[in-house]
PDB file of C-alpha atoms in Angstrom:
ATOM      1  CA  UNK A  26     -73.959  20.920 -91.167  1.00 72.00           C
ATOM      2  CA  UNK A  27     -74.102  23.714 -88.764  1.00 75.00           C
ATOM      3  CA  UNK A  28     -71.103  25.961 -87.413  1.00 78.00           C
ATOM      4  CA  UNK A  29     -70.527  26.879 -83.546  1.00 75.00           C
ATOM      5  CA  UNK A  30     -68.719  28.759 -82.346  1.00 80.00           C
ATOM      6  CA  UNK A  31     -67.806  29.474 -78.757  1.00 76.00           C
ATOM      7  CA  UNK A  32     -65.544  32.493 -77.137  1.00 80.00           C
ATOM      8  CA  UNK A  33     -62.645  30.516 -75.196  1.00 78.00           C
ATOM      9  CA  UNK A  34     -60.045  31.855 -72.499  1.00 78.00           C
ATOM     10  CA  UNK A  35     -56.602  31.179 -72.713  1.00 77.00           C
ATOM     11  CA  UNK A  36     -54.438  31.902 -69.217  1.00 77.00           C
ATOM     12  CA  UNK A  37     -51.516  34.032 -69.357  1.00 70.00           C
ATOM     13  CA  UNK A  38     -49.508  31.498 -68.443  1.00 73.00           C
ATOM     14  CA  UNK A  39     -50.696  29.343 -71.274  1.00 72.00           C
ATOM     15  CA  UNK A  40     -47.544  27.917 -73.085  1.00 72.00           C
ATOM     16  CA  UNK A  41     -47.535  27.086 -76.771  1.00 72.00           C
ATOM     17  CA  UNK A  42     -48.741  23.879 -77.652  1.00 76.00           C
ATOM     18  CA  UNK A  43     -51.863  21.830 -78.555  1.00 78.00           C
ATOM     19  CA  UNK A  44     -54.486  21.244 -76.322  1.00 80.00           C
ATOM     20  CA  UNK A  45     -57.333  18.642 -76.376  1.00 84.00           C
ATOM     21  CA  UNK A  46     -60.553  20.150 -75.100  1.00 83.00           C
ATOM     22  CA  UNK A  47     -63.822  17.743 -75.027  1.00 86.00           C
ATOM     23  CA  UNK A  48     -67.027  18.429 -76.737  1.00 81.00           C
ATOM     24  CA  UNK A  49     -70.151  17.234 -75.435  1.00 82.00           C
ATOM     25  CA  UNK A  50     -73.109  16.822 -77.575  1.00 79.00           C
ATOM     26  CA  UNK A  51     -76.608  16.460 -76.459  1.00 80.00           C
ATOM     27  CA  UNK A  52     -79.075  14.850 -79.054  1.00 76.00           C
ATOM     28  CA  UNK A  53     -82.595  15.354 -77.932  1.00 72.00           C
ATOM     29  CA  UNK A  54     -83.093  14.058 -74.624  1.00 71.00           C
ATOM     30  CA  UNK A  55     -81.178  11.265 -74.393  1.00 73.00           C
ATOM     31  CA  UNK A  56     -78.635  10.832 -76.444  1.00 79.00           C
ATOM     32  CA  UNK A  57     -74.860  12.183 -75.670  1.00 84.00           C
ATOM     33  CA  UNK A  58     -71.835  12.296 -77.683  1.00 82.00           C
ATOM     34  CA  UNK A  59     -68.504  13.584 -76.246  1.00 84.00           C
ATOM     35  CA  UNK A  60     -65.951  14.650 -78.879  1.00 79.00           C
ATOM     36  CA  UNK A  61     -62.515  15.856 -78.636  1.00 83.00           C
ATOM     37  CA  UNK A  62     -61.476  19.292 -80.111  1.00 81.00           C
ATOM     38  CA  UNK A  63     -57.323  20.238 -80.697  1.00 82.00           C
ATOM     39  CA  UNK A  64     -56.781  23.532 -80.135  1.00 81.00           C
ATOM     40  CA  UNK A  65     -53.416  25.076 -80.663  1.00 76.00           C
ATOM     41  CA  UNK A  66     -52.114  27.686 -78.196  1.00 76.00           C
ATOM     42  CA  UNK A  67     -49.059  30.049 -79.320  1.00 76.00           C
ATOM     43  CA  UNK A  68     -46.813  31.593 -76.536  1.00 83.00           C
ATOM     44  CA  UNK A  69     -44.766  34.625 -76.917  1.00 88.00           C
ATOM     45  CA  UNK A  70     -40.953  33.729 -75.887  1.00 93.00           C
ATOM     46  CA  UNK A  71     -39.578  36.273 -72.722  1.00 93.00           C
ATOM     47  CA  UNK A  72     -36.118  36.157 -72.138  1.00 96.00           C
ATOM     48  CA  UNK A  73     -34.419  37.552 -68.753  1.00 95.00           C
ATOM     49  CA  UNK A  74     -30.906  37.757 -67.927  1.00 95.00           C
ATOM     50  CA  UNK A  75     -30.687  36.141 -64.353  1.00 95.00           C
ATOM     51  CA  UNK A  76     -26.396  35.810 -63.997  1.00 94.00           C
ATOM     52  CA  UNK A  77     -23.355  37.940 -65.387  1.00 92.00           C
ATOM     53  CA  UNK A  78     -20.112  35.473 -64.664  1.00 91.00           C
ATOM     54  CA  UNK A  79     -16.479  36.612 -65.284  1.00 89.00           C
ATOM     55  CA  UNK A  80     -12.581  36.754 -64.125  1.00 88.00           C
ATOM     56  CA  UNK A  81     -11.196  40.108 -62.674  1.00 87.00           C
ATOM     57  CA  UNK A  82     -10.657  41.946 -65.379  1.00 91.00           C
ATOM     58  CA  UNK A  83      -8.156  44.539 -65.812  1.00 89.00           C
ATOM     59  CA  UNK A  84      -6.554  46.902 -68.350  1.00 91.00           C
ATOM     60  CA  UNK A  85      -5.062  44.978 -71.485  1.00 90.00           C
ATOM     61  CA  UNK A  86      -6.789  41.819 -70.440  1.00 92.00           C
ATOM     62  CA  UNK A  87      -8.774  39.304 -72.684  1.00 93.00           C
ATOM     63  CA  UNK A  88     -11.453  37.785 -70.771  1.00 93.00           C
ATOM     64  CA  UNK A  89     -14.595  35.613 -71.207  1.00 93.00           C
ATOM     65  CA  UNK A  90     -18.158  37.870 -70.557  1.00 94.00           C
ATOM     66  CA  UNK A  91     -20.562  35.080 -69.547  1.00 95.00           C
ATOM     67  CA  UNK A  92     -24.131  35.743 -69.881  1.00 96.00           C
ATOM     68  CA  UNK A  93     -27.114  33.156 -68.386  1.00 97.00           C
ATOM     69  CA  UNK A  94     -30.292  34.094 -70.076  1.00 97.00           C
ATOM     70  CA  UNK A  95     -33.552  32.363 -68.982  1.00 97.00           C
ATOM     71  CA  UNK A  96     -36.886  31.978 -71.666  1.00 96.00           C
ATOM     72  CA  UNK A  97     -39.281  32.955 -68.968  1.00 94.00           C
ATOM     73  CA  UNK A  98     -42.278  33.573 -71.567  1.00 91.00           C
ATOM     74  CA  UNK A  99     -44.401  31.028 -72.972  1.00 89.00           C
ATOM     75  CA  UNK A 100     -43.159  29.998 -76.503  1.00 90.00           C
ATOM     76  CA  UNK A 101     -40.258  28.589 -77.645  1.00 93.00           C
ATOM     77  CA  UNK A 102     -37.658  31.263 -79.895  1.00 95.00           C
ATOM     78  CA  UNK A 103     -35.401  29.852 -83.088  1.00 95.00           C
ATOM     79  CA  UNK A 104     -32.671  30.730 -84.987  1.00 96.00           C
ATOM     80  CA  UNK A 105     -32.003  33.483 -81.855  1.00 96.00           C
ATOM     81  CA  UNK A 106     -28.666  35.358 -82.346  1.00 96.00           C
ATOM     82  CA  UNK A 107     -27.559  36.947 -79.300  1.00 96.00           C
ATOM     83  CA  UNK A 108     -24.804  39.945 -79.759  1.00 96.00           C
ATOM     84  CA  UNK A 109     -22.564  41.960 -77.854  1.00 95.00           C
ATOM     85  CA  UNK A 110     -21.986  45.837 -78.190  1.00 94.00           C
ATOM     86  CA  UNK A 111     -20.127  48.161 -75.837  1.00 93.00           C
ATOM     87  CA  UNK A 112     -20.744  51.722 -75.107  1.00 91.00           C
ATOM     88  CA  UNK A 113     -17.429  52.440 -74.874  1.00 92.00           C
ATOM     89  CA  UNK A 114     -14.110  52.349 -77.069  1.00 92.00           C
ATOM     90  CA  UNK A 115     -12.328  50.583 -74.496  1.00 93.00           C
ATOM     91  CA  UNK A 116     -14.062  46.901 -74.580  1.00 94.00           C
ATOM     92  CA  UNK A 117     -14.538  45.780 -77.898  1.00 92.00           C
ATOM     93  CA  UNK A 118     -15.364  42.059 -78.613  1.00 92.00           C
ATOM     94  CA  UNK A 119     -12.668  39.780 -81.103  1.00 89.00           C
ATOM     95  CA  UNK A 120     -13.682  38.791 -83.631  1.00 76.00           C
ATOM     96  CA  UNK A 121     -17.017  36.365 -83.883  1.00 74.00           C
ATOM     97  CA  UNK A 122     -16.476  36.468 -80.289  1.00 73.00           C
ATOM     98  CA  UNK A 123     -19.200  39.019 -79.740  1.00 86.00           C
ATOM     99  CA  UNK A 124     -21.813  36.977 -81.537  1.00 92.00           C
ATOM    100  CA  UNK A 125     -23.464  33.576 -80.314  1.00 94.00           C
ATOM    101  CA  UNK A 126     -25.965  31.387 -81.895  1.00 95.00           C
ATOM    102  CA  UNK A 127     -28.889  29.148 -80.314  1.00 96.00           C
ATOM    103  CA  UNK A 128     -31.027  27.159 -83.182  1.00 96.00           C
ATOM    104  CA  UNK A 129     -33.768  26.816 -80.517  1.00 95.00           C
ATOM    105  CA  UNK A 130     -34.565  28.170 -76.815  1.00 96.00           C
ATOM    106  CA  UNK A 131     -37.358  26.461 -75.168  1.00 93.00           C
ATOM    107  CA  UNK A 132     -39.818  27.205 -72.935  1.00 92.00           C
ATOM    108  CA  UNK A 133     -38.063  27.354 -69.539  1.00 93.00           C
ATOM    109  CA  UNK A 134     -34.802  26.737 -70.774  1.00 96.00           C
ATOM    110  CA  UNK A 135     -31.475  28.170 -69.439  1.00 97.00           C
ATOM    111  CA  UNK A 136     -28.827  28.828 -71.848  1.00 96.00           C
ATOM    112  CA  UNK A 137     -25.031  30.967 -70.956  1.00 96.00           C
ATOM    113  CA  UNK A 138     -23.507  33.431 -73.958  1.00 96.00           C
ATOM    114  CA  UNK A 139     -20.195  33.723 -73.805  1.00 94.00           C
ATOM    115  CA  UNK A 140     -18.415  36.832 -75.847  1.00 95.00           C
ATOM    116  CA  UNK A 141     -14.841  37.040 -75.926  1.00 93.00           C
ATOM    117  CA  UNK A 142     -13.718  40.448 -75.477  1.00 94.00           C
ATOM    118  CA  UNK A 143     -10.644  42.327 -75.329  1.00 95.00           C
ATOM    119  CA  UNK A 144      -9.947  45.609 -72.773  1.00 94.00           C
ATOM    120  CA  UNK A 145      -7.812  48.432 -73.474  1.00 93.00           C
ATOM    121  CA  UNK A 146      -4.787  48.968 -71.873  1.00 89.00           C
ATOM    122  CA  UNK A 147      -6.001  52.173 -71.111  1.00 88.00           C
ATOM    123  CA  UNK A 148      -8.724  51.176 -69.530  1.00 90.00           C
ATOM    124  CA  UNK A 149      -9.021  53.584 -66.233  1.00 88.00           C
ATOM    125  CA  UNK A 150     -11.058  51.771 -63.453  1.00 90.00           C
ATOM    126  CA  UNK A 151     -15.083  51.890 -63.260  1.00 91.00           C
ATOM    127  CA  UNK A 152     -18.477  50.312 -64.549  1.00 93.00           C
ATOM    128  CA  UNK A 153     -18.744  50.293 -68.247  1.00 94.00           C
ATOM    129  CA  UNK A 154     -21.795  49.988 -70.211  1.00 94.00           C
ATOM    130  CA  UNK A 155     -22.355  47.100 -72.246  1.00 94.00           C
ATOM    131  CA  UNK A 156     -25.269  45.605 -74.142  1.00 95.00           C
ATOM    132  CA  UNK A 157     -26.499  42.250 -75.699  1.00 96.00           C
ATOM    133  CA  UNK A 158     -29.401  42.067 -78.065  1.00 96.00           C
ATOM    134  CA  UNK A 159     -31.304  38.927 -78.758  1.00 97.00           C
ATOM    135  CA  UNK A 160     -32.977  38.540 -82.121  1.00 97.00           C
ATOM    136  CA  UNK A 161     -34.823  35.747 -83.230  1.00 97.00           C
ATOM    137  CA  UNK A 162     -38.048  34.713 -84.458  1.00 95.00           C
ATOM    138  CA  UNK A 163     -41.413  32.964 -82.479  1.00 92.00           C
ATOM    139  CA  UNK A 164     -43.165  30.072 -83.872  1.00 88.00           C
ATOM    140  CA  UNK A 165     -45.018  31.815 -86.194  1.00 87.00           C
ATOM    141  CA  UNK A 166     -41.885  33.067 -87.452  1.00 89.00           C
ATOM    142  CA  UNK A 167     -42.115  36.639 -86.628  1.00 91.00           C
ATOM    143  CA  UNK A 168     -39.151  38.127 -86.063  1.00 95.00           C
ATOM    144  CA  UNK A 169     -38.690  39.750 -82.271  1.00 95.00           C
ATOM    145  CA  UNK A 170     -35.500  42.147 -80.825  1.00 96.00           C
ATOM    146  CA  UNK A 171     -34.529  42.554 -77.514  1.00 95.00           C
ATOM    147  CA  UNK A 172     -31.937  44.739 -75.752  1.00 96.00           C
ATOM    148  CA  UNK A 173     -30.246  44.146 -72.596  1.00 96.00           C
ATOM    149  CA  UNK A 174     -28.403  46.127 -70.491  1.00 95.00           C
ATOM    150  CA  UNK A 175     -25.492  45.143 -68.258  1.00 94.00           C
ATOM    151  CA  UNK A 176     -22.388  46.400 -66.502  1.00 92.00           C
ATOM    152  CA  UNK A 177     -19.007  45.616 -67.129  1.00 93.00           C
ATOM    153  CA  UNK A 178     -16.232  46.175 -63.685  1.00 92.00           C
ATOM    154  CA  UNK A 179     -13.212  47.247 -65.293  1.00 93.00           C
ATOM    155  CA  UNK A 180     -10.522  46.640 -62.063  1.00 90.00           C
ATOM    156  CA  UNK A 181      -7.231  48.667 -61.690  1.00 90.00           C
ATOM    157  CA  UNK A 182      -4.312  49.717 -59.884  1.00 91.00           C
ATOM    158  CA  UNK A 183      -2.408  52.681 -58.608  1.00 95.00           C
ATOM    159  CA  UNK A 184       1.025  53.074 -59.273  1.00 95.00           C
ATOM    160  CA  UNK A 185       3.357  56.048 -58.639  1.00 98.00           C
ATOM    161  CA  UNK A 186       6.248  57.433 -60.449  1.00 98.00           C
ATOM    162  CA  UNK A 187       8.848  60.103 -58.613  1.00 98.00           C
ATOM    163  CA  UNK A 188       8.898  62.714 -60.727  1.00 97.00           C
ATOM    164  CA  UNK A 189      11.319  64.866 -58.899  1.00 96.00           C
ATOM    165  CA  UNK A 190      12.845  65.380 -55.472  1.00 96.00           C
ATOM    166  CA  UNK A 191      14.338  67.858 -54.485  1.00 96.00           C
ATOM    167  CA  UNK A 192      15.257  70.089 -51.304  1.00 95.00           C
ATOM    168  CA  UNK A 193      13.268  73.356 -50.703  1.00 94.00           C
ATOM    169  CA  UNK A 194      15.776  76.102 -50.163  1.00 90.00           C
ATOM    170  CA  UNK A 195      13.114  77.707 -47.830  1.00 92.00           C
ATOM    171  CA  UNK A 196      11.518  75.134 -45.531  1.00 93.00           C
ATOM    172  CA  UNK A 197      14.764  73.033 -45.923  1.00 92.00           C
ATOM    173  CA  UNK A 198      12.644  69.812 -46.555  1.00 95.00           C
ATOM    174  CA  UNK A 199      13.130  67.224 -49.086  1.00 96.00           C
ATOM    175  CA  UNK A 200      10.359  67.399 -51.408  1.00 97.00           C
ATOM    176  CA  UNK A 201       9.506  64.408 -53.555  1.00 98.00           C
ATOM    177  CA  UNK A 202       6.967  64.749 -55.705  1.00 98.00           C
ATOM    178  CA  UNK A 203       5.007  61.559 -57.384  1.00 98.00           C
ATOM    179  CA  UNK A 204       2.270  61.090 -59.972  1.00 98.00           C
ATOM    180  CA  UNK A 205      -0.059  58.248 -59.940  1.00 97.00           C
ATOM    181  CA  UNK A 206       0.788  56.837 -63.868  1.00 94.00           C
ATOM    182  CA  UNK A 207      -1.647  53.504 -62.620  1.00 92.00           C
ATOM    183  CA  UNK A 208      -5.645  52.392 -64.051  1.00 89.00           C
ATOM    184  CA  UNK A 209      -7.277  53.883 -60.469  1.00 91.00           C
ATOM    185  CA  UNK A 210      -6.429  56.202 -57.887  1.00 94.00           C
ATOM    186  CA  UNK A 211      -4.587  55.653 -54.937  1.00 96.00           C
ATOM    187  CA  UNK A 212      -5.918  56.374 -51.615  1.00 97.00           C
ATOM    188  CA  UNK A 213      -4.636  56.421 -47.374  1.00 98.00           C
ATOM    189  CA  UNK A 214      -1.312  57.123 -49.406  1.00 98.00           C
ATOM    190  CA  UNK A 215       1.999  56.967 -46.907  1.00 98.00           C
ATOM    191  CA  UNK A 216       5.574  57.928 -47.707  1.00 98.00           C
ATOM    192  CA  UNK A 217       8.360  56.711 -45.745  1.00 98.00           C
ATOM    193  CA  UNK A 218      11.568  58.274 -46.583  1.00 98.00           C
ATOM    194  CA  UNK A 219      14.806  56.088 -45.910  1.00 98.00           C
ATOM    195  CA  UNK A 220      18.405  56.740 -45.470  1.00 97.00           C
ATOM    196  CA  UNK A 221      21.258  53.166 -44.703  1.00 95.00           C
ATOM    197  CA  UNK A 222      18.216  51.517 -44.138  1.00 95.00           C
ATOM    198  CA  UNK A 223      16.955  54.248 -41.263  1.00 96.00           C
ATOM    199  CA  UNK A 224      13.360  55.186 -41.608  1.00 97.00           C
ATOM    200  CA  UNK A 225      13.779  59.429 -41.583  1.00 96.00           C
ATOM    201  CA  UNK A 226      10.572  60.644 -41.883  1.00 97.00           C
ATOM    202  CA  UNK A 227       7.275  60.096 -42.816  1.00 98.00           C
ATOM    203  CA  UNK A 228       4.888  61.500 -44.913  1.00 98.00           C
ATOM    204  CA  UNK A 229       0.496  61.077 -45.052  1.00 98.00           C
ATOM    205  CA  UNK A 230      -1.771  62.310 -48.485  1.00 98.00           C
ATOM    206  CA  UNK A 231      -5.264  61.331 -48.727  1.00 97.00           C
ATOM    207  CA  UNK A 232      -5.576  60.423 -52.410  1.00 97.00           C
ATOM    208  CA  UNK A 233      -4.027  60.487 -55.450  1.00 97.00           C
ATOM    209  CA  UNK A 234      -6.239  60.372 -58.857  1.00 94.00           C
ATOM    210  CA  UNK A 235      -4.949  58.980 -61.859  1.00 92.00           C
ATOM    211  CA  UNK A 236      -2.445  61.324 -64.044  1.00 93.00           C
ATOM    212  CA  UNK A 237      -2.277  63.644 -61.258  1.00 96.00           C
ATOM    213  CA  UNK A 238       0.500  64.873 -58.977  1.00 98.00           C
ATOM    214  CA  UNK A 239       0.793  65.137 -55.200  1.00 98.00           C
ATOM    215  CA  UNK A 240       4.641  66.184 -53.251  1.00 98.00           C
ATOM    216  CA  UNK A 241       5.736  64.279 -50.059  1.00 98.00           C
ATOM    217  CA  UNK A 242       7.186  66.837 -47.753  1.00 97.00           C
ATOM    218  CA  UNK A 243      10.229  64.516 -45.350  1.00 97.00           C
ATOM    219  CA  UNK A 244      12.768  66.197 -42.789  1.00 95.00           C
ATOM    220  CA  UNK A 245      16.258  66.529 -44.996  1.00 92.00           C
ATOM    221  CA  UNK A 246      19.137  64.420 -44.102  1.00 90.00           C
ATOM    222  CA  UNK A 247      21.999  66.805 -43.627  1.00 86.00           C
ATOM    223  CA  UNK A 248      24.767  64.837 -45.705  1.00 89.00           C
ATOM    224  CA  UNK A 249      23.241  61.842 -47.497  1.00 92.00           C
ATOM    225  CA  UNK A 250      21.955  62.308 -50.734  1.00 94.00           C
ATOM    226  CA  UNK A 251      20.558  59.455 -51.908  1.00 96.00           C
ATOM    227  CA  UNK A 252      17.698  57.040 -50.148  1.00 97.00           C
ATOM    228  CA  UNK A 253      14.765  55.303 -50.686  1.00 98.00           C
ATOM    229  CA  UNK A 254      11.227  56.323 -51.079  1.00 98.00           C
ATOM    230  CA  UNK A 255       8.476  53.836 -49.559  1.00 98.00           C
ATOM    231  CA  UNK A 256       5.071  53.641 -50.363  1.00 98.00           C
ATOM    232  CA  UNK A 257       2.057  52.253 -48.962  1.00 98.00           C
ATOM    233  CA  UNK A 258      -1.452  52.821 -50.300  1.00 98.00           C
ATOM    234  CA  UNK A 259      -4.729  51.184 -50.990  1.00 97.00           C
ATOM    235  CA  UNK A 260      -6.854  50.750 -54.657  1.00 94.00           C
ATOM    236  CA  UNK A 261     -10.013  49.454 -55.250  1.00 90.00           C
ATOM    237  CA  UNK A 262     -11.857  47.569 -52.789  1.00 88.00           C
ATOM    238  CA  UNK A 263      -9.277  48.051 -50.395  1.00 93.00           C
ATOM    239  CA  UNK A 264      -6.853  46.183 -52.171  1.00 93.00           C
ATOM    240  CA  UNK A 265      -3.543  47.237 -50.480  1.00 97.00           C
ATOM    241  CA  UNK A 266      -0.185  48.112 -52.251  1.00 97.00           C
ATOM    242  CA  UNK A 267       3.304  48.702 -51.082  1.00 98.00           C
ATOM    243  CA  UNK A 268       6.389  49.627 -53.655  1.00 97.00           C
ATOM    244  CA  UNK A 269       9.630  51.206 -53.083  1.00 97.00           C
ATOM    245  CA  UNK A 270      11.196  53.644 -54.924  1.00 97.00           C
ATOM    246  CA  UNK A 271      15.139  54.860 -55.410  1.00 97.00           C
ATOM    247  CA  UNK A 272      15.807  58.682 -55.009  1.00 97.00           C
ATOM    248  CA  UNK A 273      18.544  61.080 -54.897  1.00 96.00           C
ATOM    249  CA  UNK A 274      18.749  64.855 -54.630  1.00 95.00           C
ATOM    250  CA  UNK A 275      21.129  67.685 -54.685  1.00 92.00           C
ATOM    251  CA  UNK A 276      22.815  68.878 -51.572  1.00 87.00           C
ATOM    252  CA  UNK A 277      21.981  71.133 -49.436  1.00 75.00           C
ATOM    253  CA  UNK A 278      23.200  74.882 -50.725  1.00 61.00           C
ATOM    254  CA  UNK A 279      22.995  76.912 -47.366  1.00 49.00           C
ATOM    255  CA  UNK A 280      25.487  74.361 -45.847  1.00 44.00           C
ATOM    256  CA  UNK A 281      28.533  74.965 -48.115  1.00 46.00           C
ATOM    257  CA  UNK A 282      27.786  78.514 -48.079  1.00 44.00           C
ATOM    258  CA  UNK A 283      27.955  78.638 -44.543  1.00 43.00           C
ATOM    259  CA  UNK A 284      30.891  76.983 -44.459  1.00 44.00           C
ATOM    260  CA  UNK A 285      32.362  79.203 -47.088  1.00 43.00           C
ATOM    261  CA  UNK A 286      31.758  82.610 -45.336  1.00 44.00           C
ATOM    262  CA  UNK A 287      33.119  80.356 -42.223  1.00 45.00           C
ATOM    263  CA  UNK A 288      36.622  80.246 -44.097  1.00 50.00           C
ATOM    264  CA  UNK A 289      36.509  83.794 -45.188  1.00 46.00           C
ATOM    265  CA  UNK A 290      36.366  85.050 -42.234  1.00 47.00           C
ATOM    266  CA  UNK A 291      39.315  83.077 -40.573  1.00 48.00           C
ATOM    267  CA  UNK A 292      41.393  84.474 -43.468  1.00 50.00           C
ATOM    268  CA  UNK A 293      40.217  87.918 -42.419  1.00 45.00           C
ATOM    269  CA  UNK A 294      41.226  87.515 -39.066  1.00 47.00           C
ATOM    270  CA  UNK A 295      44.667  85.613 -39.579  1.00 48.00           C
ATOM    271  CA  UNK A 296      45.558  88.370 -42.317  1.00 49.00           C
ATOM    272  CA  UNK A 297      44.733  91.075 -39.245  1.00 51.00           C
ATOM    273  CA  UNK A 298      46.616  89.268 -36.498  1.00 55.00           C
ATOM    274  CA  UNK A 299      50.074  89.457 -38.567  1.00 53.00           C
ATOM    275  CA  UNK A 300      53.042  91.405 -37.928  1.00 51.00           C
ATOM    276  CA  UNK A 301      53.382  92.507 -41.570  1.00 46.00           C
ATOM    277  CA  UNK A 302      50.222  95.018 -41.031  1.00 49.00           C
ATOM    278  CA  UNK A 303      51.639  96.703 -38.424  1.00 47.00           C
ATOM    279  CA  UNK A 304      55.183  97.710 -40.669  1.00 44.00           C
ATOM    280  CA  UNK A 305      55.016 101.254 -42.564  1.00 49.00           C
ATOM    281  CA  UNK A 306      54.906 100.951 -45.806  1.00 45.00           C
ATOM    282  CA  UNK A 307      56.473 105.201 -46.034  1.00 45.00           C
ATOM    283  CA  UNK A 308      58.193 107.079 -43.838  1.00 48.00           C
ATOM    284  CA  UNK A 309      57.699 110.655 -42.722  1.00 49.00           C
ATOM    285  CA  UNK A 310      60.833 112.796 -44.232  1.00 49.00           C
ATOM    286  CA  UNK A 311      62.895 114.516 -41.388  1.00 45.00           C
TER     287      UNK A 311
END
């Protein structure tokens, strides 16, 4: 018996599995024997995430995160456990919901993880870090880890509450001032102020973050004290939002006080005009 051994070359793109390469064998000068050799290949599994598939999600919401992963290397993985992990307090998965299980994951294969999860209702609008390992082992039954990032869109919507209104004694305007208590800002915000269903006055502010304040400055009416507060603004992507609002205020104070010196005065002069003043109250002794 004698050993040979040759160097071989396997591509890159080689996939696991057993491959029959022929021998031939030259005897002297004329005879020639061909003989078939099995060689096994082993591929390394490569996964890639090539889709991220869900609902809107908002704040309080329990959605579906669906993952399509694709085996783009060139063995096949088993016994892979895929899990989910968030960055962030706000998305957390429920329950076995973050964790999916594939026995085997071929070559070329396509497979979607889905991870329940559930969102805060805190939740303020934005892109929120999430990430999904994959662990599992290769044909030789080494075990392999790998970690995927992704993004999670986390929608949301303004919404205002009046906080006060009021009339400035100075400018004699009615002030009405809002705060945005919604899961995103509010932007291109306008305030219509109305009085028996008679648009007053209107008011413009540019944006509005979330927990913060802004005042709408309107024209006063001069008796009414009570009206409605309109509001038209846009959210994320554009999204556009309208809400109405009911308000009431005290009266103006420079009015009745006008009208009180008004009546003092007429007292003044009605107390001058009468005969009584004009009657000596003593009388010079003769």
């Amino acid at each position: 018996k004698k050993i040979v051994e040759y160097k071989m070359f396997v591509d890159s793109s080689a996939i696991s599995t057993v491959y029959e390469i022929p021998v031939k064998v030259v005897y002297g000068s004329l005879s020639t024997v061909t003989k078939s050799v099995l060689v096994r290949v082993q591929g390394t599994p490569q996964f890639e995430i090539i889709d991220v598939k869900t609902n809107e999600i908002n704040p309080g919401d329990r959605e579906s995160l669906n993952i399509q992963v694709e085996n783009t290397g060139t063995g096949t993985a088993k016994k892979m456990t895929a899990t989910f992990t968030s960055s962030s307090e706000m998305i957390k998965p429920i329950f076995s919901g973050g964790s999916v299980y594939i026995n085997e994951f071929g070559i070329g294969k396509k497979e979607w993880l889905k991870f329940d999860v559930l969102v805060d209702q805190d939740a303020e609008y934005g892109v929120y870090t999430g990430a999904v390992a994959l662990k599992y082992n290769d044909e030789s039954g080494t075990n392999h880890t790998n970690t995927y990032n992704i993004g999670i869109l986390i929608s949301g919507e303004p919404r205002f509450d009046v906080v006060k209104s009021e009339i400035n004694a100075k400018t004699r305007e009615l002030e009405i001032e809002v705060i945005d208590s919604g899961t995103a800002k509010g932007v291109a915000i306008r305030g219509e102020l109305w009085v028996n269903d008679k648009l007053i006055d209107t008011d413009y502010v540019t944006q509005i973050k979330i927990d913060k304040k802004s005042t709408l400055k309107f024209n006063a009416p001069v008796k009414e004290t009570t009206g409605v507060l309109k509001l038209y603004y846009k959210g994320p992507d554009n999204k556009e939002f309208a809400q109405e609002e009911k308000i009431a205020w005290k009266p103006i104070g420079g009015a009745n006080t006008i009208l009180l010196l008004v009546g003092v005065a007429a007292t003044v002069l009605l107390i001058w005009k009468k005969p009584w003043r004009k009657i000596k109250l003593f009388k010079k002794k003769k």
